[in-house]
CSV table of C-alpha atoms in Angstrom, one decimal:
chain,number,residue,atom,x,y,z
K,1,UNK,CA,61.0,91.9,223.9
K,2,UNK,CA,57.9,90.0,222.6
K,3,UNK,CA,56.5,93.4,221.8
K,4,UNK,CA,59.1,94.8,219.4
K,5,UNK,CA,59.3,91.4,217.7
K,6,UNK,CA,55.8,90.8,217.3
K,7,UNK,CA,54.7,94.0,215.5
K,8,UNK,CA,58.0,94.0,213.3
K,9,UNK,CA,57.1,89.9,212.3
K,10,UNK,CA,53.3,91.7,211.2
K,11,UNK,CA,54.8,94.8,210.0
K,12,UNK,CA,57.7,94.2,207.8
K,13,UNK,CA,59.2,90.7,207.8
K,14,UNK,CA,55.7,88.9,206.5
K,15,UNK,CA,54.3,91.9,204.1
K,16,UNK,CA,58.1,91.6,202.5
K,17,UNK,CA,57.3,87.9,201.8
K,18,UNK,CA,53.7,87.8,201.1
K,19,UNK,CA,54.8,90.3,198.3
K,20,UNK,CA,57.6,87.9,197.3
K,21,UNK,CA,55.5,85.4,197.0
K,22,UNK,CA,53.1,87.1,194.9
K,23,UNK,CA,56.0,88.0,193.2
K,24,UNK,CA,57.0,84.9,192.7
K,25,UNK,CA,53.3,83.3,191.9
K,26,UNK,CA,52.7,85.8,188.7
K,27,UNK,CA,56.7,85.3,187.2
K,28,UNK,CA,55.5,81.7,187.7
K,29,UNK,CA,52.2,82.1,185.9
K,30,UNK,CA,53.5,84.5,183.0
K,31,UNK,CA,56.7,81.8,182.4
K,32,UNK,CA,55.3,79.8,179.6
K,33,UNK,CA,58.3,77.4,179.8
K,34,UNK,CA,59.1,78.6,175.8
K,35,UNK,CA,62.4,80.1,176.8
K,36,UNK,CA,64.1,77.6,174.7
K,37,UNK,CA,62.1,78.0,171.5
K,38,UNK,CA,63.7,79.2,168.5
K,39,UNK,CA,61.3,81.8,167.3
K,40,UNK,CA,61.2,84.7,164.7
K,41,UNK,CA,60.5,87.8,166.4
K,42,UNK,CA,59.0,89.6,163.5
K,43,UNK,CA,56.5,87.5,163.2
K,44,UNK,CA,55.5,87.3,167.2
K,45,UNK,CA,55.4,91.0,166.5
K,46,UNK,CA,52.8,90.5,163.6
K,47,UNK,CA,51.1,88.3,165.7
K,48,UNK,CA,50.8,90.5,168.8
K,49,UNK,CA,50.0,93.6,166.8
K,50,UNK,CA,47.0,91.2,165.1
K,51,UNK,CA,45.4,90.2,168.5
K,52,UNK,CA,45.6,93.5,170.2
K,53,UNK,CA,44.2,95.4,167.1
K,54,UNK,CA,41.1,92.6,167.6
K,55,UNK,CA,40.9,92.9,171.5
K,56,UNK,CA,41.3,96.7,171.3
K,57,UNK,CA,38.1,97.2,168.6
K,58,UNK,CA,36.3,94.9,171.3
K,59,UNK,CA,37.2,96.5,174.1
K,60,UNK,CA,35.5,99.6,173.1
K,61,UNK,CA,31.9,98.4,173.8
K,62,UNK,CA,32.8,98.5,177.3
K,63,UNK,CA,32.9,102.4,176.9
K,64,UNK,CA,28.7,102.3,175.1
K,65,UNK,CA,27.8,105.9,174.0
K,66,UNK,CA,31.0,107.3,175.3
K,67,UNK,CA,33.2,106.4,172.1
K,68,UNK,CA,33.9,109.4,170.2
K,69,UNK,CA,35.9,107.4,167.8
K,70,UNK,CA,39.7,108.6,167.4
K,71,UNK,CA,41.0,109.6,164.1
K,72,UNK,CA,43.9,107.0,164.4
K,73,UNK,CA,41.9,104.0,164.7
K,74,UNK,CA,40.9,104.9,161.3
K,75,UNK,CA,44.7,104.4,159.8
K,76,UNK,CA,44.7,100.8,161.7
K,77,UNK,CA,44.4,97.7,159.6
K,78,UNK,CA,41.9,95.0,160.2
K,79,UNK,CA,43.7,92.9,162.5
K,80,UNK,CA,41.7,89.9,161.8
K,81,UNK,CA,42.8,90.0,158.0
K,82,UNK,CA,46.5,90.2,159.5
K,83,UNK,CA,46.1,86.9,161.2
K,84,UNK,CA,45.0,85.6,157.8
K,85,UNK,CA,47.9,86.7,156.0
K,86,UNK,CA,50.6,85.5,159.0
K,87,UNK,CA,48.8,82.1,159.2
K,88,UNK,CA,48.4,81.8,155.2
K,89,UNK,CA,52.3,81.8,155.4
K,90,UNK,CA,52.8,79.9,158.3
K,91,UNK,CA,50.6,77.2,157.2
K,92,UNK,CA,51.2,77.8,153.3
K,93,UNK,CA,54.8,77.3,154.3
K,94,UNK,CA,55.1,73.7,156.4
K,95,UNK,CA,52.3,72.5,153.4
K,96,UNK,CA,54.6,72.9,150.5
K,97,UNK,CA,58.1,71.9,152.7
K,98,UNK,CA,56.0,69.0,153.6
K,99,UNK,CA,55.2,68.6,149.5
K,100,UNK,CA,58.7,69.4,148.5
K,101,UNK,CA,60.0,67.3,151.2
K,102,UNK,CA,58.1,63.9,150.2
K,103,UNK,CA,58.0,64.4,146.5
K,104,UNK,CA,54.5,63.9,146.3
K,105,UNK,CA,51.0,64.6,147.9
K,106,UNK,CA,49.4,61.7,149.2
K,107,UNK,CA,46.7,60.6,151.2
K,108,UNK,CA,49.2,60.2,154.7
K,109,UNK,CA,50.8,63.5,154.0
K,110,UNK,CA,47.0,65.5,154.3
K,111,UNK,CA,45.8,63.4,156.7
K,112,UNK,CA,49.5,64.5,159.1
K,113,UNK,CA,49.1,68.1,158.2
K,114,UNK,CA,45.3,68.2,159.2
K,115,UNK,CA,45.9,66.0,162.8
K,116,UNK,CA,48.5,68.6,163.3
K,117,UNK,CA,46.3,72.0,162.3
K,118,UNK,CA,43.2,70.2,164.1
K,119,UNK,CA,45.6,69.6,167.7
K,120,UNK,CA,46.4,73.2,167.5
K,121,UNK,CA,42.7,74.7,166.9
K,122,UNK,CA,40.1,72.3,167.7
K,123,UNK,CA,40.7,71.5,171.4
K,124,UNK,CA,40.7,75.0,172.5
K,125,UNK,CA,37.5,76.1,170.4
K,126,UNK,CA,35.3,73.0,171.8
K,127,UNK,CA,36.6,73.6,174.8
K,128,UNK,CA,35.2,77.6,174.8
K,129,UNK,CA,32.6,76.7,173.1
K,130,UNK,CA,31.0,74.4,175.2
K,131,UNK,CA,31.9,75.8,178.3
K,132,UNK,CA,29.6,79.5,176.9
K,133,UNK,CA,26.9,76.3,176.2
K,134,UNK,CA,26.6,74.8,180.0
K,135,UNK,CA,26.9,78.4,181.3
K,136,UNK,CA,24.1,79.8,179.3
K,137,UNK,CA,22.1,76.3,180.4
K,138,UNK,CA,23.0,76.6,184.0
K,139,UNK,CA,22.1,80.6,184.0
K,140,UNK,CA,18.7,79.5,182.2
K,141,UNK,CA,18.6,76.9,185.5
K,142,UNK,CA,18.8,79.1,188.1
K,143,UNK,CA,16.7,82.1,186.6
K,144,UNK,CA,14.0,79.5,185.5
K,145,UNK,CA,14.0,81.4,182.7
K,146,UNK,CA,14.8,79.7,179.0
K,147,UNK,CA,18.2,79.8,177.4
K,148,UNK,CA,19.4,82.6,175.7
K,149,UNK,CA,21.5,79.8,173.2
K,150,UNK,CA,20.3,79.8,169.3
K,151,UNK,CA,17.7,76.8,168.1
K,152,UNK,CA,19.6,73.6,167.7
K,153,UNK,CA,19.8,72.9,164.2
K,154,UNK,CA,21.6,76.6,164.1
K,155,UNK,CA,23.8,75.7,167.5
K,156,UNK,CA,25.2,72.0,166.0
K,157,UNK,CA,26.4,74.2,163.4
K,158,UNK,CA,29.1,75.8,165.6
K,159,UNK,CA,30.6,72.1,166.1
K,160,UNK,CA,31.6,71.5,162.2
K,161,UNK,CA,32.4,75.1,161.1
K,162,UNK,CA,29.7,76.0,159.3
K,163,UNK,CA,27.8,78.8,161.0
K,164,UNK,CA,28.8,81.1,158.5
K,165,UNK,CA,29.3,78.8,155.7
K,166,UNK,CA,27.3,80.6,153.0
K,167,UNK,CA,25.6,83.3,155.5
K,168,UNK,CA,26.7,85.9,158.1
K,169,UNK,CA,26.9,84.3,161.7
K,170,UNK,CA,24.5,84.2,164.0
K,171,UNK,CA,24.9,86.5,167.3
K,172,UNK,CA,25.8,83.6,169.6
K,173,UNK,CA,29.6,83.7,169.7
K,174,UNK,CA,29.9,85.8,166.4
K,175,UNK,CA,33.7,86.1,166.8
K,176,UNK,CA,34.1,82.8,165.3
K,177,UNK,CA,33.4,83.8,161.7
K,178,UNK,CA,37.5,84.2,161.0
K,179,UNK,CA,38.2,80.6,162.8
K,180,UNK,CA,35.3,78.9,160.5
K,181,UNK,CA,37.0,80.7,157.8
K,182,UNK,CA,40.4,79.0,158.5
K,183,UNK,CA,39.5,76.0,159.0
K,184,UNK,CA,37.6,75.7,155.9
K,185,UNK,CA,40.9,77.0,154.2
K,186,UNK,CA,42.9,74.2,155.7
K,187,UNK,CA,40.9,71.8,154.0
K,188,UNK,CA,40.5,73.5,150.6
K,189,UNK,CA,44.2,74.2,149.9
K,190,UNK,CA,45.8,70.8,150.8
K,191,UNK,CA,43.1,69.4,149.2
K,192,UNK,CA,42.9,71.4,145.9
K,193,UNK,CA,46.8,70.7,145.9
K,194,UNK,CA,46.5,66.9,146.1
K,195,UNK,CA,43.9,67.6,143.2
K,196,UNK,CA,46.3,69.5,140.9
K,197,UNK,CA,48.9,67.2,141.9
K,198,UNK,CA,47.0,64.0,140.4
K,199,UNK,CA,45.9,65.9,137.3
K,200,UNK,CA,48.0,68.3,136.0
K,201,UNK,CA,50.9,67.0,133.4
K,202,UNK,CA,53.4,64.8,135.4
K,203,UNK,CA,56.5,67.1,133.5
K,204,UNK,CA,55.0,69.9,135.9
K,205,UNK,CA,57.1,70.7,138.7
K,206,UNK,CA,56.1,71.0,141.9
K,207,UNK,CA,56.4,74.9,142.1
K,208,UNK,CA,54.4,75.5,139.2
K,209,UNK,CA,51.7,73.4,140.7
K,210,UNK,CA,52.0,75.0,144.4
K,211,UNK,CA,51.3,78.3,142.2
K,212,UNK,CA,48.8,77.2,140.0
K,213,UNK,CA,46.8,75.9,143.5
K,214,UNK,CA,47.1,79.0,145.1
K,215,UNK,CA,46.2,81.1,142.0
K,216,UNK,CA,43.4,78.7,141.5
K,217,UNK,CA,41.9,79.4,144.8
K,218,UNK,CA,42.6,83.2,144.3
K,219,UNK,CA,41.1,84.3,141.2
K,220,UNK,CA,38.1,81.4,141.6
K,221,UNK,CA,37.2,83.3,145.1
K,222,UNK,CA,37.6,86.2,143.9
K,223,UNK,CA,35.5,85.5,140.5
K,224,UNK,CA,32.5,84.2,142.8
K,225,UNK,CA,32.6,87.5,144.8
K,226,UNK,CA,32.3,89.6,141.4
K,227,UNK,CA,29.6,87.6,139.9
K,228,UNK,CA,27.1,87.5,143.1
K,229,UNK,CA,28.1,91.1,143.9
K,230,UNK,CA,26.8,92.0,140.4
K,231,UNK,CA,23.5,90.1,141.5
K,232,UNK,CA,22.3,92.4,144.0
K,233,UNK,CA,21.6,96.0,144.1
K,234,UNK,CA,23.9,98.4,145.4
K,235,UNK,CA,21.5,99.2,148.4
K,236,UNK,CA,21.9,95.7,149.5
K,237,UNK,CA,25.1,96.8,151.1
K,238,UNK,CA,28.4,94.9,151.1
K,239,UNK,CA,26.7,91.7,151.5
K,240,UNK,CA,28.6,90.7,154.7
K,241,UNK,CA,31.3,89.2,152.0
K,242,UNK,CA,33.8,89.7,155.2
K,243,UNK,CA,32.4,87.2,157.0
K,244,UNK,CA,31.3,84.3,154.9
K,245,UNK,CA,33.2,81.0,154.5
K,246,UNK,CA,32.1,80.9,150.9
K,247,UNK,CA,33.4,84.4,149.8
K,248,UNK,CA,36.4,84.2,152.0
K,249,UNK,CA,38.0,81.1,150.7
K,250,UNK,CA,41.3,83.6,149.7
K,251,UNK,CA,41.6,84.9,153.0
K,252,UNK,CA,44.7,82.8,153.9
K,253,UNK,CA,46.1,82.3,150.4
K,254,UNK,CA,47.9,86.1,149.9
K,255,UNK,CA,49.8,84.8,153.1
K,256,UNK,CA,50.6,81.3,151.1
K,257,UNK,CA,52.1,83.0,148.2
K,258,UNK,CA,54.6,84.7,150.5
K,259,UNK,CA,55.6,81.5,151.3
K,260,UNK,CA,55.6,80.3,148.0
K,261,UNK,CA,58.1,83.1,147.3
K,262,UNK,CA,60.0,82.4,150.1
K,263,UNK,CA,60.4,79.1,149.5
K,264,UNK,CA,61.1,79.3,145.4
K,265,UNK,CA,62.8,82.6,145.4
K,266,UNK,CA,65.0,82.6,148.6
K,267,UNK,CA,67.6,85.1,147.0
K,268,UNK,CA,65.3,87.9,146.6
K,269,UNK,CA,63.4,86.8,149.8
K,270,UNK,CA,66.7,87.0,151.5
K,271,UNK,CA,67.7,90.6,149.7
K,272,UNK,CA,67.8,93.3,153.0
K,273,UNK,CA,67.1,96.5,150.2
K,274,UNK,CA,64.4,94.7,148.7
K,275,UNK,CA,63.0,93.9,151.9
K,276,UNK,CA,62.9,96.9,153.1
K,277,UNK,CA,61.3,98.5,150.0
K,278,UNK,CA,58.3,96.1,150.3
K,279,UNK,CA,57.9,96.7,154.1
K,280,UNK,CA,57.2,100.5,152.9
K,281,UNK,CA,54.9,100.0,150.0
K,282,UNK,CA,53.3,97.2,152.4
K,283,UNK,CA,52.3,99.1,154.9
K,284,UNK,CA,51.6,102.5,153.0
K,285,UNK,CA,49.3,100.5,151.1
K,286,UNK,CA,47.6,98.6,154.2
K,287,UNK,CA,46.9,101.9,156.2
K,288,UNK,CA,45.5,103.4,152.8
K,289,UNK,CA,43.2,100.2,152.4
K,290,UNK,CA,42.6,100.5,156.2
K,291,UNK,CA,41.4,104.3,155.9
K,292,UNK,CA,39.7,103.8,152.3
K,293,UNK,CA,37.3,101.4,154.5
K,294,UNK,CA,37.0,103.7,158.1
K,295,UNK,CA,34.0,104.8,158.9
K,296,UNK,CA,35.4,108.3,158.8
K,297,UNK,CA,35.8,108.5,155.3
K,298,UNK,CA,31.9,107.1,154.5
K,299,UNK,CA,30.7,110.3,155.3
K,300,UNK,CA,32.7,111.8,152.2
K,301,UNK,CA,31.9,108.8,149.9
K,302,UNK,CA,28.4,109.5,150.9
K,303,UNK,CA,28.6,113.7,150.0
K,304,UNK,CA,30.5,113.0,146.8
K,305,UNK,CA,28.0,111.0,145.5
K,306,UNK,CA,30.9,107.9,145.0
K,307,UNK,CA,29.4,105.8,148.3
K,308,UNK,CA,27.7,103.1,145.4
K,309,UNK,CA,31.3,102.8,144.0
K,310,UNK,CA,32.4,102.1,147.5
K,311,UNK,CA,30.3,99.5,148.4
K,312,UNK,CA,31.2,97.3,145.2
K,313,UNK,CA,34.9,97.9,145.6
K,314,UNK,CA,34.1,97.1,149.6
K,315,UNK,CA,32.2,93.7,147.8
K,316,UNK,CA,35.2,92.6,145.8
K,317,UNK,CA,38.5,94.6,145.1
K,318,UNK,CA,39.2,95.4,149.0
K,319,UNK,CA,39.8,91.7,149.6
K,320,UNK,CA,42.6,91.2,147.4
K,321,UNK,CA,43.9,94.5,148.0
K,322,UNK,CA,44.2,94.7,151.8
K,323,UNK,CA,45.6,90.7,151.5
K,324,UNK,CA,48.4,91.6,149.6
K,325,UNK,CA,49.6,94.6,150.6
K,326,UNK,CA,49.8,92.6,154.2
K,327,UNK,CA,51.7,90.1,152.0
K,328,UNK,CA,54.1,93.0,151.2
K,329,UNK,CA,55.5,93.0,154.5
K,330,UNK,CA,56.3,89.2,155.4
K,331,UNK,CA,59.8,89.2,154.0
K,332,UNK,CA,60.9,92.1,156.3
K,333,UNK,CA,59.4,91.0,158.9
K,334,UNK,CA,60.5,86.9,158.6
K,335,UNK,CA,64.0,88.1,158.3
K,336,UNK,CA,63.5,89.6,161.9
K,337,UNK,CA,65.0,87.0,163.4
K,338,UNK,CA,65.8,88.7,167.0
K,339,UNK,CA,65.2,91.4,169.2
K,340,UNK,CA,67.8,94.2,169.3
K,341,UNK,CA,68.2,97.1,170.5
K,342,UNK,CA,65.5,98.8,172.4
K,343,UNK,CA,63.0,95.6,171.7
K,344,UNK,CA,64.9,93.4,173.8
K,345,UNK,CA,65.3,95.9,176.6
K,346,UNK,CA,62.6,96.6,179.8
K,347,UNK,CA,61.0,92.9,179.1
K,348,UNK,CA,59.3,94.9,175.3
K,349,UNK,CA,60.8,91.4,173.9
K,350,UNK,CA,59.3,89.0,176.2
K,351,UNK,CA,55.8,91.0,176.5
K,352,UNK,CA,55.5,90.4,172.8
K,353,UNK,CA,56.1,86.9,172.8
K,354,UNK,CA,54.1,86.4,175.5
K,355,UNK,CA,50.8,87.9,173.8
K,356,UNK,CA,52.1,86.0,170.9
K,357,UNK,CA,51.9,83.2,172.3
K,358,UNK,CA,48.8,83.0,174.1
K,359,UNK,CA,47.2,84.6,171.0
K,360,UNK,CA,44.8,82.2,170.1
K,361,UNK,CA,43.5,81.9,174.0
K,362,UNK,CA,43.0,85.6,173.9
K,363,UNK,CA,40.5,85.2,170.4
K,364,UNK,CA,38.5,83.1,171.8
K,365,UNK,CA,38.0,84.6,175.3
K,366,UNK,CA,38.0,88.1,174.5
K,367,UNK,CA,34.2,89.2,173.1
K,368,UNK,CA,32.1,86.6,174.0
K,369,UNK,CA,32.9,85.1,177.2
K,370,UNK,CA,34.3,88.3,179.2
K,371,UNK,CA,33.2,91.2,177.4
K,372,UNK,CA,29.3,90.2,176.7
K,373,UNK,CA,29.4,87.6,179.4
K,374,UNK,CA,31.1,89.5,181.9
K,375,UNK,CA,31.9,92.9,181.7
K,376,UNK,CA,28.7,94.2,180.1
K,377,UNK,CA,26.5,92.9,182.8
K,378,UNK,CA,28.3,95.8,184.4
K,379,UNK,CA,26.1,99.0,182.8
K,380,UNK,CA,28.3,101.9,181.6
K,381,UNK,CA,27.2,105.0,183.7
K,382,UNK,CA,30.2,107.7,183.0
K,383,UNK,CA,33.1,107.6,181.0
K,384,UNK,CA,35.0,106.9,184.1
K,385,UNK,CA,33.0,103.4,184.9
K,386,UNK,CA,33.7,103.3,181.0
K,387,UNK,CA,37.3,102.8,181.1
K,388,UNK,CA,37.9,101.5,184.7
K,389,UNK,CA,35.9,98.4,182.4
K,390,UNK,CA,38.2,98.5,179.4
K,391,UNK,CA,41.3,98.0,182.2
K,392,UNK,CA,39.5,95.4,184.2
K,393,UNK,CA,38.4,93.8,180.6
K,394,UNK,CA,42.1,94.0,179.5
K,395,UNK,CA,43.1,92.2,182.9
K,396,UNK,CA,41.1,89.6,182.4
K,397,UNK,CA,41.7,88.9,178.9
K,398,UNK,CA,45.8,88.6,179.7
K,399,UNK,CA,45.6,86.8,182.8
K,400,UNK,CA,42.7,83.5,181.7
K,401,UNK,CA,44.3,83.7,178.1
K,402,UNK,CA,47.4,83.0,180.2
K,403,UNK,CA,46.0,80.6,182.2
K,404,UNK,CA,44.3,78.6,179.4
K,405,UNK,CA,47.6,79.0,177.0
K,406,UNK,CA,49.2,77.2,179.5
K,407,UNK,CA,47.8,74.9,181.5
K,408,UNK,CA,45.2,73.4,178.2
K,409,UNK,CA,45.8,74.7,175.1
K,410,UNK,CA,50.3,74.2,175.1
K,411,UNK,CA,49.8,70.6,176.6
K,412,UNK,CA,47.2,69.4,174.4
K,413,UNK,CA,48.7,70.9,171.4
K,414,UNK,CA,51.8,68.7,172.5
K,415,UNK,CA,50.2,65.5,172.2
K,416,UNK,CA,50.1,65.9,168.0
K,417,UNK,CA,53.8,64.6,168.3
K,418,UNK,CA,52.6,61.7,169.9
K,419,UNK,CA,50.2,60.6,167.3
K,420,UNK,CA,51.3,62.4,163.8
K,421,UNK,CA,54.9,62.8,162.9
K,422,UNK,CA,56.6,66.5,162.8
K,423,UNK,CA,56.9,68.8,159.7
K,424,UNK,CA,59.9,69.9,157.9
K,425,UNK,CA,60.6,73.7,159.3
K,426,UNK,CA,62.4,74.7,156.4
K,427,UNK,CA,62.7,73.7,152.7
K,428,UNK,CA,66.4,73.5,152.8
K,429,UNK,CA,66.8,72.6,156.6
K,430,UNK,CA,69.3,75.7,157.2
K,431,UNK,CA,70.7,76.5,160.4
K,432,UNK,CA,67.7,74.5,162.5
K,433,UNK,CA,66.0,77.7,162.4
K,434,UNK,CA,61.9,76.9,163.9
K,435,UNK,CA,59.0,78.9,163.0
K,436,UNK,CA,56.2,78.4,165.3
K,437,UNK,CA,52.4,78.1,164.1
């Protein structure tokens, strides 16, 4: 009897639950215990389009010579200026509820808002950032060859933001050049605000300061773009404006003045035609500024003789534009409030979230530590060894972006509501509706 019981245990009864197990090992992993949250599913959706236009463009050095470029990525905005736009009105929009909320801008209220920004960003980055450090020591250790890392004057930079403060970023861990460009705009605006808060007329209201702060910021980045872009010859390019803290102070602030109108104009925020007519025109306009920047279309600036116009309007006027034609699209998509329909059917809903979620994991991990760490020591030798490294690259990315979302970055990003109190969610305080950072 032995016989027949034996080969059936090996043959069907313990496959069945070692894939169970698995089974139950990844639902496991991929729960990120945020069942409960009260999110808005338009802006996940903004979110997880952002990241995977980012990890997408990256993932295409895995296939070397073998790009051909499609014609499609041409129409696809710059994902990286869509995360400044969502987290302009994310951020925009607890700063001025908070402002609104006390009456006044104080000392305690800035130093809340930045323990709260600095819980959710700062961890993670040392975190990455350090760990590329020892592993480019340790390599150097092993090969008894010297490091690969930058000098250390250039390397301490990385720690306080400023490695593309007034210059384009070094090649060690270049991706950061958005994140230093946050930051820096979470200290500007609060700061600026407390500014015009102490000396503009006390008869202002607080509206008309919120607008005069973000307009401030606005028209003076843009002003110091137009005036150095005038100082250099057209054949100097486009300056690498798009990556300089100094230039890029705006970045977020097209984003904050969707809040503002949000917050100060909730009727025609609220309007479903209006809505809708700004979510056309948004992104009409965002896949025109998208494809009046491609690659594909230089080659006709370049025959029509217009490529020097180009480059000053890639210096100066893109910024703006691209920013608020995002900007265009936030009321539509923060009165998505749910999935429906086909979006919350075959898991669409929860995959979003889910890349939502562990968005901020996936920016950090993506380029530098798999793609140049990992994957290219892998040499591209076909287009089939190509792709078979974009899939195993995308793998990677999802499963240790999961992994660090939520066994580091959700836990520590928990302790801020141990040490600095929590921020109004909405101005009014309707419905107990939460929007996540």
């Amino acid at each position: 009897m032995n016989r027949y019981i034996i080969p059936y245990l090996s043959g069907v009864i313990l496959p069945f639950f070692s894939r169970t197990f698995a089974v139950l090992m990844l639902k496991n992993l991929f729960s990120l215990g945020t069942s409960q949250m009260k999110r808005v599913f338009g802006l996940d959706v903004m979110r997880a389009i952002a990241i995977l236009v980012v990890v997408d463009a990256h993932a295409r050095v895995a296939l070397g010579d073998y790009y051909s470029g499609a014609f499609w990525h041409q129409l696809i905005p710059d994902g990286v200026e869509l995360f400044f736009v969502l987290s302009g009105f994310l951020i925009g929009g607890i700063l001025i509820r908070s402002y609104e909320k006390k009456g006044r801008f104080d000392g305690s209220l800035l130093l809340n808002f930045w323990t709260r920004r600095w819980f959710r960003t700062l961890p993670n980055y040392y975190l990455v950032l350090c760990g590329l450090i020892a592993l480019s020591l340790l390599r150097a250790w092993r090969s008894g060859l010297h490091h690969t890392l930058p000098a250390k004057g250039v390397l301490i930079k990385y720690f306080f933001f400023v490695q593309n403060f007034a210059s384009f970023i070094p090649d060690f861990f270049p991706e950061t050049w958005s994140l230093a460009i946050e930051e820096w705009s979470y200290i500007t605006l609060p700061l600026l605000l407390w500014l015009m808060h102490m000396l503009l007329p006390a008869r202002w209201p607080r509206q008309r300061i919120v607008l005069a702060t973000v307009l401030f910021i606005i028209i003076g980045t843009n002003l110091y773009r137009l005036i150095t872009a005038l100082q250099y010859p057209i054949s100097a390019g486009e300056l690498g404006y798009r990556g300089i803290v100094l230039a890029r102070l705006d970045a977020i602030s097209y984003g904050v003045l969707a809040a503002y109108a949000k917050q100060y104009f909730p009727t025609q925020w609220t309007d479903p035609k209006l809505r809708q007519r700004l979510l056309i025109i948004g992104v009409i306009v965002t896949v025109l500024a998208a494809f009046s920047a491609s690659i594909y279309i230089l080659r006709f600036y370049v025959v029509s003789g217009v490529y020097p116009a180009y480059v000053f309007y890639k210096r100066t006027v893109y910024f703006p534009f691209i920013g608020l034609s995002m900007a265009l699209v936030m009321p539509y998509m923060d009165g998505w409030k749910a999935a429906t329909g086909v979006w919350a059917r075959f898991g669409i809903a929860r995959a979003i979230t889910h890349i939502s979620l562990i968005s901020y994991s996936m920016y950090l991990l993506n380029l530098t530590p798999i793609m140049i760490t990992v994957i290219e020591h892998f040499p591209t030798t076909s287009l089939a060894v190509g792709w078979t490294k974009v899939a195993i690259f995308w793998v990677l990315v999802v499963l240790l972006s999961t992994l660090l979302f939520k066994y580091f970055e959700k836990p520590v990003t928990e302790l801020r509501d141990k040490v600095s109190k929590k921020e109004p969610t909405l101005l009014t305080e309707r419905k107990g509706e939460r929007v996540p950072e």
